[in-house]
PDB file of C-alpha atoms in Angstrom:
ATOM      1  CA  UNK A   1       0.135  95.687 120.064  1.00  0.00           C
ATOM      2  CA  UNK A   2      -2.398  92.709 121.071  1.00  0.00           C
ATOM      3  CA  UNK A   3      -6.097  93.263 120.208  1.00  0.00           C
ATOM      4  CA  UNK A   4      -9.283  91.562 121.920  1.00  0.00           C
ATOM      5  CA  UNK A   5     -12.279  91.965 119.682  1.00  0.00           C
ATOM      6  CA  UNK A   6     -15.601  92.755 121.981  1.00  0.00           C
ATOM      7  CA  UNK A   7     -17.568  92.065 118.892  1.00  0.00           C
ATOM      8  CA  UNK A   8     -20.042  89.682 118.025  1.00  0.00           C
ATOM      9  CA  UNK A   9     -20.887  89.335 121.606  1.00  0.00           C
ATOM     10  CA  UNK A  10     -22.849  86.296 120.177  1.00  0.00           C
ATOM     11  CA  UNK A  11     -19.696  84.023 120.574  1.00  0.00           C
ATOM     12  CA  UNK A  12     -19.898  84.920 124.121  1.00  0.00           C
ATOM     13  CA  UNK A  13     -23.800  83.964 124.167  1.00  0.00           C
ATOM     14  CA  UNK A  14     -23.737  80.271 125.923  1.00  0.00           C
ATOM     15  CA  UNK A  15     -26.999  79.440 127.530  1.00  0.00           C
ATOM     16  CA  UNK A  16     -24.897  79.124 130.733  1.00  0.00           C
ATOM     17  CA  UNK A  17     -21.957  80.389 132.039  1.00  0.00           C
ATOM     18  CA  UNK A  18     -18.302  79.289 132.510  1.00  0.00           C
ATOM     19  CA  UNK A  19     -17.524  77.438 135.637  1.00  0.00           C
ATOM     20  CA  UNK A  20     -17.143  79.682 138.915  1.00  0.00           C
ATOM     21  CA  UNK A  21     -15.147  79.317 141.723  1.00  0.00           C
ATOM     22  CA  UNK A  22     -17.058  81.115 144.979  1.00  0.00           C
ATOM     23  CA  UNK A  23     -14.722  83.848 146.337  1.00  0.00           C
ATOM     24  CA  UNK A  24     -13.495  82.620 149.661  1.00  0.00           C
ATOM     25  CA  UNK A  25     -12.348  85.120 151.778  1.00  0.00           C
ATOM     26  CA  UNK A  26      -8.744  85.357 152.758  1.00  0.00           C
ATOM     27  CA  UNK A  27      -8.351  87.424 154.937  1.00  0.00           C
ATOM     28  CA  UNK A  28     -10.035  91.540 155.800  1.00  0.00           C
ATOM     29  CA  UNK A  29      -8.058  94.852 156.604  1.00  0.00           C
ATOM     30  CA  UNK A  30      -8.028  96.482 158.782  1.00  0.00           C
ATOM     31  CA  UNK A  31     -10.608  95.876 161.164  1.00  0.00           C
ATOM     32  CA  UNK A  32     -14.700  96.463 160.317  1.00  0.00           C
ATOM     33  CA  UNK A  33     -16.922  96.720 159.216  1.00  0.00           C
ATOM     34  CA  UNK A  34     -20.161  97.902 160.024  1.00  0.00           C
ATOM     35  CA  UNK A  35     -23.212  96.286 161.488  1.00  0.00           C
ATOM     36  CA  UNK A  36     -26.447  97.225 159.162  1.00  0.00           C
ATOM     37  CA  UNK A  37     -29.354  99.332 160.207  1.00  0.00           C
ATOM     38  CA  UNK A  38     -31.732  99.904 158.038  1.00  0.00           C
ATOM     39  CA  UNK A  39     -32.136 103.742 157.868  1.00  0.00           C
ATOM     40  CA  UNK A  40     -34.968 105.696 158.779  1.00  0.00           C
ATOM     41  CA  UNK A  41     -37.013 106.825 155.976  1.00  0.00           C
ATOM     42  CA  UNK A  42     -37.672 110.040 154.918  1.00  0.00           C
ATOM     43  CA  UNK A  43     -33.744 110.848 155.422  1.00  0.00           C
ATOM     44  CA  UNK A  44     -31.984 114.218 153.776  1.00  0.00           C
ATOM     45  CA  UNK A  45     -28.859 112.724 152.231  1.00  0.00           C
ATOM     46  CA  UNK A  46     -27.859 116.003 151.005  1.00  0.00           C
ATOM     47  CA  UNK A  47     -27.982 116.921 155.112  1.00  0.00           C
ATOM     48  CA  UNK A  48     -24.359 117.719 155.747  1.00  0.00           C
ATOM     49  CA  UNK A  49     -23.206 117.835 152.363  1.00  0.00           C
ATOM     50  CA  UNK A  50     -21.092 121.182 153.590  1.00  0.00           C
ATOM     51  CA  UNK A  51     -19.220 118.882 155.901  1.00  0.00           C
ATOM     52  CA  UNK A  52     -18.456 116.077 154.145  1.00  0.00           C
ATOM     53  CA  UNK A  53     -14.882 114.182 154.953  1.00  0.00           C
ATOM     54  CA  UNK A  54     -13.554 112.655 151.770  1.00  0.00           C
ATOM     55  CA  UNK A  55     -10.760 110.511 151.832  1.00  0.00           C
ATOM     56  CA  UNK A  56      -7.682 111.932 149.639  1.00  0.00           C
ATOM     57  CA  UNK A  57      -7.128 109.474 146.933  1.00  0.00           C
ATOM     58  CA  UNK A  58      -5.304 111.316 144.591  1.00  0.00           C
ATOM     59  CA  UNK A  59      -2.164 109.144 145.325  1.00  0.00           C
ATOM     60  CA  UNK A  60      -1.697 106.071 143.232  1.00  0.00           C
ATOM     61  CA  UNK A  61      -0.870 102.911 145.779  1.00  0.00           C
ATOM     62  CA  UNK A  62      -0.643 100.848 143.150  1.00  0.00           C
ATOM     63  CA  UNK A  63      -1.409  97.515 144.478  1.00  0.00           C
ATOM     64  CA  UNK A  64       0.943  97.871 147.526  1.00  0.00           C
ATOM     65  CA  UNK A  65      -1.347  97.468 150.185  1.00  0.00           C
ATOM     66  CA  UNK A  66      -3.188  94.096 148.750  1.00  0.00           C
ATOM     67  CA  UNK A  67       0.014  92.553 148.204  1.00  0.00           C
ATOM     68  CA  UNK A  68       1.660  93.523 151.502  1.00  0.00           C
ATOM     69  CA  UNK A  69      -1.997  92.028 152.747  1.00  0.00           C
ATOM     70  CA  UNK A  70      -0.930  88.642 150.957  1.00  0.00           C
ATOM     71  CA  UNK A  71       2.292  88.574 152.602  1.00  0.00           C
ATOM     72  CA  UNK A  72       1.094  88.937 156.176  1.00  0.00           C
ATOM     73  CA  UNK A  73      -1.243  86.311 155.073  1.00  0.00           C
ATOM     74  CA  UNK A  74       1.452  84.128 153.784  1.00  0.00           C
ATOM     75  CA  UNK A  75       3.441  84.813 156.823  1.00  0.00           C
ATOM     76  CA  UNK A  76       0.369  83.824 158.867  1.00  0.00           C
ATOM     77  CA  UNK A  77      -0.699  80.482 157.358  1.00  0.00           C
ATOM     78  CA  UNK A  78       2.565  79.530 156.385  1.00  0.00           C
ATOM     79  CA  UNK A  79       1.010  78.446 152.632  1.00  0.00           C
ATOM     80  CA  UNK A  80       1.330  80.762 149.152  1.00  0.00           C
ATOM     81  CA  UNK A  81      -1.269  82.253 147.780  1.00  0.00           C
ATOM     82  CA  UNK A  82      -1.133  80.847 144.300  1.00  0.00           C
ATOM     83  CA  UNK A  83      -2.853  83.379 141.604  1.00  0.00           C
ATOM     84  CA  UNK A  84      -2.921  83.691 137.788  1.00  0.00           C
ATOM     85  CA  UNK A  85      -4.425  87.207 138.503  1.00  0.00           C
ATOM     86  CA  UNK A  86      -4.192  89.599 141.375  1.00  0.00           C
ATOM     87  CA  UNK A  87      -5.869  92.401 141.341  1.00  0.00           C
ATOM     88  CA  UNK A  88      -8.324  94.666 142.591  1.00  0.00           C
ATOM     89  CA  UNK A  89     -12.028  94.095 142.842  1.00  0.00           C
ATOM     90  CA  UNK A  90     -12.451  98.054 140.245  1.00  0.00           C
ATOM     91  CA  UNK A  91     -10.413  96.409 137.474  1.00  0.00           C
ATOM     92  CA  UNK A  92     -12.253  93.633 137.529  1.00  0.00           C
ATOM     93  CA  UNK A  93     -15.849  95.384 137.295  1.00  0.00           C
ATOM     94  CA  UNK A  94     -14.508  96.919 134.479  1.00  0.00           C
ATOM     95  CA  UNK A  95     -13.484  94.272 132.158  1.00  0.00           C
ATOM     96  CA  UNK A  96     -16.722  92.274 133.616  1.00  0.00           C
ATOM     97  CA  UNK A  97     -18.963  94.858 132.528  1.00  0.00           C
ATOM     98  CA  UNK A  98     -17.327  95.330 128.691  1.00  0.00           C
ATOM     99  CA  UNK A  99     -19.585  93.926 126.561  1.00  0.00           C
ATOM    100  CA  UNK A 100     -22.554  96.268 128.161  1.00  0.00           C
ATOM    101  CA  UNK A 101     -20.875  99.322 128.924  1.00  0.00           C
ATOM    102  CA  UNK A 102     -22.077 101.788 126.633  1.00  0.00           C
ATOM    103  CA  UNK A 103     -23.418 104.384 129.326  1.00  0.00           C
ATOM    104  CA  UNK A 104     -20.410 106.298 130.113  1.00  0.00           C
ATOM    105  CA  UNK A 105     -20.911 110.663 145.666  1.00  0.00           C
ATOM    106  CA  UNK A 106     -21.856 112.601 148.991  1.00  0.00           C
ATOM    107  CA  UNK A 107     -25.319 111.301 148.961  1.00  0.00           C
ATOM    108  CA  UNK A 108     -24.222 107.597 148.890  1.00  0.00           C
ATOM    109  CA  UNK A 109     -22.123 108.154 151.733  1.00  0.00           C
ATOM    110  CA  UNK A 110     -24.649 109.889 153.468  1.00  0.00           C
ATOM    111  CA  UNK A 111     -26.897 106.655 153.065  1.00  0.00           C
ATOM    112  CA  UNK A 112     -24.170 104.045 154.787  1.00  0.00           C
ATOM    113  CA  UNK A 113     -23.928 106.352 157.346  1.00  0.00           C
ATOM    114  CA  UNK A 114     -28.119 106.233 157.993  1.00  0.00           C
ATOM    115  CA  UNK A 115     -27.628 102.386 157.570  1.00  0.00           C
ATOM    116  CA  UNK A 116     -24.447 101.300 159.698  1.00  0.00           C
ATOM    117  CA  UNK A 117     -23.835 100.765 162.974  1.00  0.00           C
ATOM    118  CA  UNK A 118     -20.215 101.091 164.273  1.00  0.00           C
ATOM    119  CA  UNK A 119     -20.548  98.077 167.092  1.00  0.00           C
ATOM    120  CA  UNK A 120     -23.844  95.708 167.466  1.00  0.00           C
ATOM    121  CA  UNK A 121     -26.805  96.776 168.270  1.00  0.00           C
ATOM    122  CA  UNK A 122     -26.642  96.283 171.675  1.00  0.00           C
ATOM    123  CA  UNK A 123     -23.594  98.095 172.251  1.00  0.00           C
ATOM    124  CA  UNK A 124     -24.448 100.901 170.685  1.00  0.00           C
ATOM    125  CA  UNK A 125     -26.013 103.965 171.956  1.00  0.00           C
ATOM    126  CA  UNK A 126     -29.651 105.145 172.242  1.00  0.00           C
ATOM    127  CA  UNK A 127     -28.228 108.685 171.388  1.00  0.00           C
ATOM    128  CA  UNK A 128     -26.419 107.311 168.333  1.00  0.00           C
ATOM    129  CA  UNK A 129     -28.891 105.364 166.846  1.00  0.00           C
ATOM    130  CA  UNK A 130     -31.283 108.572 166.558  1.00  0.00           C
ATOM    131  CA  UNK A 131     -28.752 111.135 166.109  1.00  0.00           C
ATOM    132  CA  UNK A 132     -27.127 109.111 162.879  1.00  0.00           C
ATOM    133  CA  UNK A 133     -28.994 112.158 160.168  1.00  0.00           C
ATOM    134  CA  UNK A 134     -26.747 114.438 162.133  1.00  0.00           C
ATOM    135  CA  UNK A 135     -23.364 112.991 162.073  1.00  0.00           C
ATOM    136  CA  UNK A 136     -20.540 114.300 160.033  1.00  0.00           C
ATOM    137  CA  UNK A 137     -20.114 112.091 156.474  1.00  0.00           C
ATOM    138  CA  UNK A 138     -16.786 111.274 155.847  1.00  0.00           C
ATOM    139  CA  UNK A 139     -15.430 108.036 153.864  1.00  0.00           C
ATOM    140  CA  UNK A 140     -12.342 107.445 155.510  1.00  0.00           C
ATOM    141  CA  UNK A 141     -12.753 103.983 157.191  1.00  0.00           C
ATOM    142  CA  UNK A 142     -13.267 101.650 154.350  1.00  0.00           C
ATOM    143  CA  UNK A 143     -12.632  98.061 154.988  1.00  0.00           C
ATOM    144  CA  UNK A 144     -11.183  95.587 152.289  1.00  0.00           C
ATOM    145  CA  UNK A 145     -11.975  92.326 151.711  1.00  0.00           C
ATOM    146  CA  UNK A 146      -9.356  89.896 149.898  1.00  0.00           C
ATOM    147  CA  UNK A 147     -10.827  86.761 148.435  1.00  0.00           C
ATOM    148  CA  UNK A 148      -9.908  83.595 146.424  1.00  0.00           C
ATOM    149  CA  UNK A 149     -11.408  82.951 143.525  1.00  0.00           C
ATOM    150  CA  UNK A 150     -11.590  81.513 139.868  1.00  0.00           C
ATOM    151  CA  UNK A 151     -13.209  82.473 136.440  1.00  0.00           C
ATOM    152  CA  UNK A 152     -13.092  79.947 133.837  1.00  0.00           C
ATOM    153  CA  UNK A 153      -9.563  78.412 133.965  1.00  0.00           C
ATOM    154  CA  UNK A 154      -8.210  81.658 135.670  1.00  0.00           C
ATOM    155  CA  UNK A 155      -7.062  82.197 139.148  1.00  0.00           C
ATOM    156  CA  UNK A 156      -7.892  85.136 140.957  1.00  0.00           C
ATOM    157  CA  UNK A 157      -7.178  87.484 143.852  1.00  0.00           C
ATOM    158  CA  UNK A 158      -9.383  90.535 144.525  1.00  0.00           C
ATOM    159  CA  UNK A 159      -9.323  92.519 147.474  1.00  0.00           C
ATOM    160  CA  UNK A 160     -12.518  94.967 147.346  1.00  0.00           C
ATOM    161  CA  UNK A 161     -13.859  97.827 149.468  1.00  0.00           C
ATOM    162  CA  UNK A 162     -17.022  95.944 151.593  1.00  0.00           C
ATOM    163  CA  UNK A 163     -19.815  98.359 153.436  1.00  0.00           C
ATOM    164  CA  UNK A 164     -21.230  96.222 156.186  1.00  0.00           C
ATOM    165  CA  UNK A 165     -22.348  92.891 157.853  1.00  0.00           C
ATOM    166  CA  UNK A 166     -25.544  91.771 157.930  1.00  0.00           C
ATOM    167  CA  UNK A 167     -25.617  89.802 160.925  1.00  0.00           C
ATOM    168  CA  UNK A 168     -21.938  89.167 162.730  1.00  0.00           C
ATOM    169  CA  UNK A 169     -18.792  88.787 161.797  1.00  0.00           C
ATOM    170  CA  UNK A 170     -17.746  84.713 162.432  1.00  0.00           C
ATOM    171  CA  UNK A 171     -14.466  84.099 164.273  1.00  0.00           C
ATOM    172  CA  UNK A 172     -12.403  82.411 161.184  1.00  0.00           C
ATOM    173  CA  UNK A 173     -11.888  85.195 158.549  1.00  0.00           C
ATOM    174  CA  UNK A 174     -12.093  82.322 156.309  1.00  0.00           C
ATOM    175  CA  UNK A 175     -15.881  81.337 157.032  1.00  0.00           C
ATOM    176  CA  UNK A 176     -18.790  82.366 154.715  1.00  0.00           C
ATOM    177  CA  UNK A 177     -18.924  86.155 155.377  1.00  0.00           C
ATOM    178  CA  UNK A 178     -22.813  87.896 155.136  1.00  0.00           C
ATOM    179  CA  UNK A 179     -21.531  90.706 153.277  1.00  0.00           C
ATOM    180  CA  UNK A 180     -24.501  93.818 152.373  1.00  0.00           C
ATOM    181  CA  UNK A 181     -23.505  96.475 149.493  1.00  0.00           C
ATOM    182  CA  UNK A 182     -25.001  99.789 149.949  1.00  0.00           C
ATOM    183  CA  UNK A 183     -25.657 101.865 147.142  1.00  0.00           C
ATOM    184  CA  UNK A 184     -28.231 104.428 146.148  1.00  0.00           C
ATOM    185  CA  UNK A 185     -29.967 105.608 143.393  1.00  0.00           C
ATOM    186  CA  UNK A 186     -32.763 108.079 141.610  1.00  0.00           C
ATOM    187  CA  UNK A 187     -36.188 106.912 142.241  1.00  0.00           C
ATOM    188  CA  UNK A 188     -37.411 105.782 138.336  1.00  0.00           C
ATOM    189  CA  UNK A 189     -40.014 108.392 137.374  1.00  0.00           C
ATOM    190  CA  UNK A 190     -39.844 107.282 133.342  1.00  0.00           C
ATOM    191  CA  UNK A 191     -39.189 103.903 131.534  1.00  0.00           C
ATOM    192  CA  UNK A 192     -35.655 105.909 130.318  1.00  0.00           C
ATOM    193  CA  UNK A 193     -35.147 105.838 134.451  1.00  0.00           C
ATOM    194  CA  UNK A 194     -36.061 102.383 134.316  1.00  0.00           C
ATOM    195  CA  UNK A 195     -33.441 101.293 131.432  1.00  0.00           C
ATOM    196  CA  UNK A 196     -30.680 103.856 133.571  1.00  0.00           C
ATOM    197  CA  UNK A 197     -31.284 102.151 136.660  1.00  0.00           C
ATOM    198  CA  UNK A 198     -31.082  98.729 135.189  1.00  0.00           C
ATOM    199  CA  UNK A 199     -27.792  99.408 133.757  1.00  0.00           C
ATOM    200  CA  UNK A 200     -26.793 100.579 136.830  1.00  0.00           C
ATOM    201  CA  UNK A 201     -27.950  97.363 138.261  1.00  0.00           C
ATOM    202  CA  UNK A 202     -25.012  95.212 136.272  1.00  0.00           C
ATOM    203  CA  UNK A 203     -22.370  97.263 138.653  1.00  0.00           C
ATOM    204  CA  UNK A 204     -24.149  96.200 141.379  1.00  0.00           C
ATOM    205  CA  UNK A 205     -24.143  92.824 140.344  1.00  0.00           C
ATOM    206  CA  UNK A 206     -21.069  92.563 139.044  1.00  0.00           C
ATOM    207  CA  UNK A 207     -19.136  94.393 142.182  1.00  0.00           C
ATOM    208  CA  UNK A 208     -20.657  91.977 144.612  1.00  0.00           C
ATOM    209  CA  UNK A 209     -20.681  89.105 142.437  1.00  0.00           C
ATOM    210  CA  UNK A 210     -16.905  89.170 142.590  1.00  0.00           C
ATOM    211  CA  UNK A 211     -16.681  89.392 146.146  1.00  0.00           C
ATOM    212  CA  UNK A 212     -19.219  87.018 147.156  1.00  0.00           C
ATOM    213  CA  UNK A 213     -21.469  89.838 148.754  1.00  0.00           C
ATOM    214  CA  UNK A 214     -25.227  88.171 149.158  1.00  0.00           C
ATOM    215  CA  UNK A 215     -27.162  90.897 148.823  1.00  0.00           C
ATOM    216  CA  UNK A 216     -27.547  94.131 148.066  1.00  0.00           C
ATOM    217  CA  UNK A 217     -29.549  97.281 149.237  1.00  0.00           C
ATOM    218  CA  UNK A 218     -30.744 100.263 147.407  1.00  0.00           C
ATOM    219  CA  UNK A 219     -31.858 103.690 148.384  1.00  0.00           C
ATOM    220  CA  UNK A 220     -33.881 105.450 145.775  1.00  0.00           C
ATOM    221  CA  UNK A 221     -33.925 108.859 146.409  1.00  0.00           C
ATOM    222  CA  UNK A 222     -35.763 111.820 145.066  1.00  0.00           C
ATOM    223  CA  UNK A 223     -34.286 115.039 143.219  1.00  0.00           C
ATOM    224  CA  UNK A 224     -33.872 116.439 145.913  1.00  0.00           C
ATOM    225  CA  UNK A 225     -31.683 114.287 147.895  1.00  0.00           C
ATOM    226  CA  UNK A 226     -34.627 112.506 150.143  1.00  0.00           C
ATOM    227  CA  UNK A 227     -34.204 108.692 150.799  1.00  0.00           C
ATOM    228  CA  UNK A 228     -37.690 107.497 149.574  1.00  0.00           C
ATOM    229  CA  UNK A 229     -37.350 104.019 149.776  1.00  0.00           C
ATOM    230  CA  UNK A 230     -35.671 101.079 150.061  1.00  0.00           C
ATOM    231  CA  UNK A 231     -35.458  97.506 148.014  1.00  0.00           C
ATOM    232  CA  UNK A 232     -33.212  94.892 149.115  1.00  0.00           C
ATOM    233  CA  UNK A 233     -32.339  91.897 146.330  1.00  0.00           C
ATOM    234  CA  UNK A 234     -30.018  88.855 146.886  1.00  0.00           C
ATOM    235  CA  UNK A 235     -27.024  89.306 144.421  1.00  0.00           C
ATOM    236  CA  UNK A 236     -27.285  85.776 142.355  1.00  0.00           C
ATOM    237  CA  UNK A 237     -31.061  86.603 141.456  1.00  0.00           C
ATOM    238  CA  UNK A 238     -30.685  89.947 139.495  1.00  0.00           C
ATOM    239  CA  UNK A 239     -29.283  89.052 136.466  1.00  0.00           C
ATOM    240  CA  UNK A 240     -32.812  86.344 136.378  1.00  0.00           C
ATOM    241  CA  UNK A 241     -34.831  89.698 137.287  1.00  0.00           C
ATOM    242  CA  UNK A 242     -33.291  91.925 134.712  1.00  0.00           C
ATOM    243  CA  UNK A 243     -33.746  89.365 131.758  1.00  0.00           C
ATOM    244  CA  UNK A 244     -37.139  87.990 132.999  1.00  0.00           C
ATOM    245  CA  UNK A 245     -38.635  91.107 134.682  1.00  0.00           C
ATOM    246  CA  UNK A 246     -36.490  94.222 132.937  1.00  0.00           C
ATOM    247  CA  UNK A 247     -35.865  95.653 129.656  1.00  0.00           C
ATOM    248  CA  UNK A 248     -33.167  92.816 129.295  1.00  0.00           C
ATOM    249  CA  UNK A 249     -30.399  95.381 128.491  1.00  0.00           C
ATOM    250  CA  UNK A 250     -27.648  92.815 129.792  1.00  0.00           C
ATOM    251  CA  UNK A 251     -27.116  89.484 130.106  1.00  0.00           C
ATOM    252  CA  UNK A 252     -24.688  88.238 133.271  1.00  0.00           C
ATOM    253  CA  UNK A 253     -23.612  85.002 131.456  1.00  0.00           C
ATOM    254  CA  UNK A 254     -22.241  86.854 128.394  1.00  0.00           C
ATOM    255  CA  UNK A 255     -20.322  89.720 130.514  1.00  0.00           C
ATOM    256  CA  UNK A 256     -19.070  85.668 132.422  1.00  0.00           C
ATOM    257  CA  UNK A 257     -17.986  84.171 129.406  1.00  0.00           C
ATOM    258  CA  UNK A 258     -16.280  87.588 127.704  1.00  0.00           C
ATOM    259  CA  UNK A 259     -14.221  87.609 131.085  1.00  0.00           C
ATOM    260  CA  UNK A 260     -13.456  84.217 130.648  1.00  0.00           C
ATOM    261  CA  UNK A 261     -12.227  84.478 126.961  1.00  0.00           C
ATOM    262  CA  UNK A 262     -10.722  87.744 128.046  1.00  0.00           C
ATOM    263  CA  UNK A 263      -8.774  86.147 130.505  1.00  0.00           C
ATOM    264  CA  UNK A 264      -7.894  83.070 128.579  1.00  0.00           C
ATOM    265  CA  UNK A 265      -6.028  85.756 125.808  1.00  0.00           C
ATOM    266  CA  UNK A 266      -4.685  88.269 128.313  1.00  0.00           C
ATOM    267  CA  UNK A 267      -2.359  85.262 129.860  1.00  0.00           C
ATOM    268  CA  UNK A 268      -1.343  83.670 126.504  1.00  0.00           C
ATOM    269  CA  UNK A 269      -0.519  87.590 125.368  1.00  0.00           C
ATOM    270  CA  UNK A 270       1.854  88.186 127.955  1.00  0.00           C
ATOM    271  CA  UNK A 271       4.177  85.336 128.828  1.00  0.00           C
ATOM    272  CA  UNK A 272       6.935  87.386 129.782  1.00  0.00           C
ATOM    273  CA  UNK A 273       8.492  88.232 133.015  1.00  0.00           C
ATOM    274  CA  UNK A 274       8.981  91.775 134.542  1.00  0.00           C
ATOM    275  CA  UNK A 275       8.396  95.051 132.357  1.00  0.00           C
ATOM    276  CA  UNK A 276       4.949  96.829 132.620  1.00  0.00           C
ATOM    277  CA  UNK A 277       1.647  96.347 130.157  1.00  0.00           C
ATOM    278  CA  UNK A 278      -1.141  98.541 129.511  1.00  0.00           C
ATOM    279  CA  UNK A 279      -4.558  97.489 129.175  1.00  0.00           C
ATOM    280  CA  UNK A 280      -6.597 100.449 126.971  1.00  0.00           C
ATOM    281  CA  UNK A 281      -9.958 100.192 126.156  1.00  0.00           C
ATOM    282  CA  UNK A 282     -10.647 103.738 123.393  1.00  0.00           C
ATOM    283  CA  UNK A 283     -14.197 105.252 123.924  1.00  0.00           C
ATOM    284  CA  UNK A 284     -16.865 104.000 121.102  1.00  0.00           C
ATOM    285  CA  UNK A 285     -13.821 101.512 120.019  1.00  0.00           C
ATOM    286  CA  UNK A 286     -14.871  97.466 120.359  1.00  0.00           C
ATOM    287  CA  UNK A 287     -11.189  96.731 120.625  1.00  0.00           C
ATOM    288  CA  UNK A 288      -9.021  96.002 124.009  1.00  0.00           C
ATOM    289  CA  UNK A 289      -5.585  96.626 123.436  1.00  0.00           C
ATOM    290  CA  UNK A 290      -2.571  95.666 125.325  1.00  0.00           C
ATOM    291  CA  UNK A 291       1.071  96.886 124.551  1.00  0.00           C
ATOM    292  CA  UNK A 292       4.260  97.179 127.026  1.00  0.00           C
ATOM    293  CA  UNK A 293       5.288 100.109 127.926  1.00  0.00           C
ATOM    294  CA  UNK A 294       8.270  99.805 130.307  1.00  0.00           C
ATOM    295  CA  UNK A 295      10.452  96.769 129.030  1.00  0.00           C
ATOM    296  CA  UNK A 296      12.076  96.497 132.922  1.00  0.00           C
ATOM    297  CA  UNK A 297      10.251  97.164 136.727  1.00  0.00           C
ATOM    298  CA  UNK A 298       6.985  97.083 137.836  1.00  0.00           C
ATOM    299  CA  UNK A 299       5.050 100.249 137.094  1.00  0.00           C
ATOM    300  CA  UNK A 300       6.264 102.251 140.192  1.00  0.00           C
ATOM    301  CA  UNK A 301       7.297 105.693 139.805  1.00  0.00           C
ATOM    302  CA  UNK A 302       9.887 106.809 141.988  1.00  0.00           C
TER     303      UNK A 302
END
């Protein structure tokens, strides 16, 4: 069994970060996704919670559908996708958010669907613009993007769940894409609401960070489910606004440079072909592991 040591983070303390490549996008599946709106404010997003359509994701696809993505991309361009990594955007986020993560819904869904528009604004209805706090929730069209990218000396390919557009969607899949994340979260009523929300904040970064998603917008809600408010930030500036303007509880060029040095190990660690690794990291232990265990195949139960 391999071990990466989390600990001292100070090794991973530069006063800037490893070299980035900016995700470019590949290519998006299936079709989407939305246009914004801003939603109306007050807004219930408990309002339908009886109703709610969640999508069934108790099967494991594995990575099936990225890769068959990269084929028909392959197949399209006629060029290989050359990657170190490929993975998705969740995995990522994860190992990204390491050296911080100590902290271990309806109502967000309910907010996209205040926010989004299904067509441009000038196709769209009257009626459903001001009937959107009455229509059934459901998360069943999500819309992927797959993007190139690079993190220190690594390769990458992530293909990531994206929430909307902010202006139009440009003819070449390839062009610079004006991604917006949606999330929501409890208006801060304390300074331990403050430190919980800034945590929450390195997710946010970090998820559209990967993806090359400009900007982000919150809805702070109250107790009771009401959409209070809403802040909008542009991705690259929050990790300047935690450490100049928060509590400083995480710093975006160390969870950078772990991934980097992560990285760096995970590919000298395995060298061989075929068989199947975990990656573990134990609750309250500073320690990633990584062990085989399947010496032949890829992981796919039959």
């Amino acid at each position: 069994m391999a071990r990466f040591e989390i600990q001292p983070l100070s090794r991973f303390a530069a006063a800037s970060s490893a070299s980035i490549r900016r995700p470019k996008v590949g290519t998006i599946f299936p079709n989407g996704p939305y246009d914004i709106l801003k939603a109306v404010i007050p807004a219930d997003l408990s309002r339908g919670f009886d109703s709610f359509q969640q999508l069934d994701d108790t099967a494991d696809d594995h990575l099936d559908s990225l890769l068959k993505t990269i084929i028909d991309l392959e197949r399209r361009t006629g060029t290989n996708c050359q990657a170190d990594i490929i993975t998705w955007r969740g995995m990522m986020t994860k190992i990204m958010a390491t050296p911080f993560e100590t902290f271990n819904g309806a109502q967000c869904y309910k907010f996209e669907t205040l926010s989004l528009l299904p067509a441009p604004w000038a196709e769209t209805s009257r009626d459903y613009i001001e009937s959107r706090e009455d229509l059934t929730v459901n998360n069943s069209a999500q819309y992927c993007s797959v993007v190139k990218t690079g993190i220190g000396k690594s390769r990458l390919i992530l293909g990531g769940e994206v929430d909307a557009l902010w202006d139009a969607k440009p003819p070449e899949p390839s062009s610079t894409i004006n991604w917006v994340e949606l999330k929501t979260a409890a208006t801060p009523l304390s300074d331990r609401d403050v430190l919980k929300y800034e945590r929450k904040l390195l997710k946010y970064w970090i998820q559209s960070f990967l993806l090359g998603v400009p900007k982000i917008i919150v809805g702070f809600r109250s107790k009771e489910g009401i959409l209070e408010s809403l802040e909008e930030m542009k991705t690259a500036q929050i990790p300047r606004m935690v450490k100049q303007q928060g509590r400083g509880s995480w710093d975006g060029n160390v969870c950078i440079n772990f991934t980097v040095g992560f990285l760096e190990w995970l590919s000298a660690t395995i060298t061989e072909d075929g068989g199947m690794w975990r990656i573990r990291k134990r609750e309250k232990v500073p320690v990633i592991e990584v062990f085989k265990v399947e010496e032949s195949g890829y992981g796919r139960r039959q």
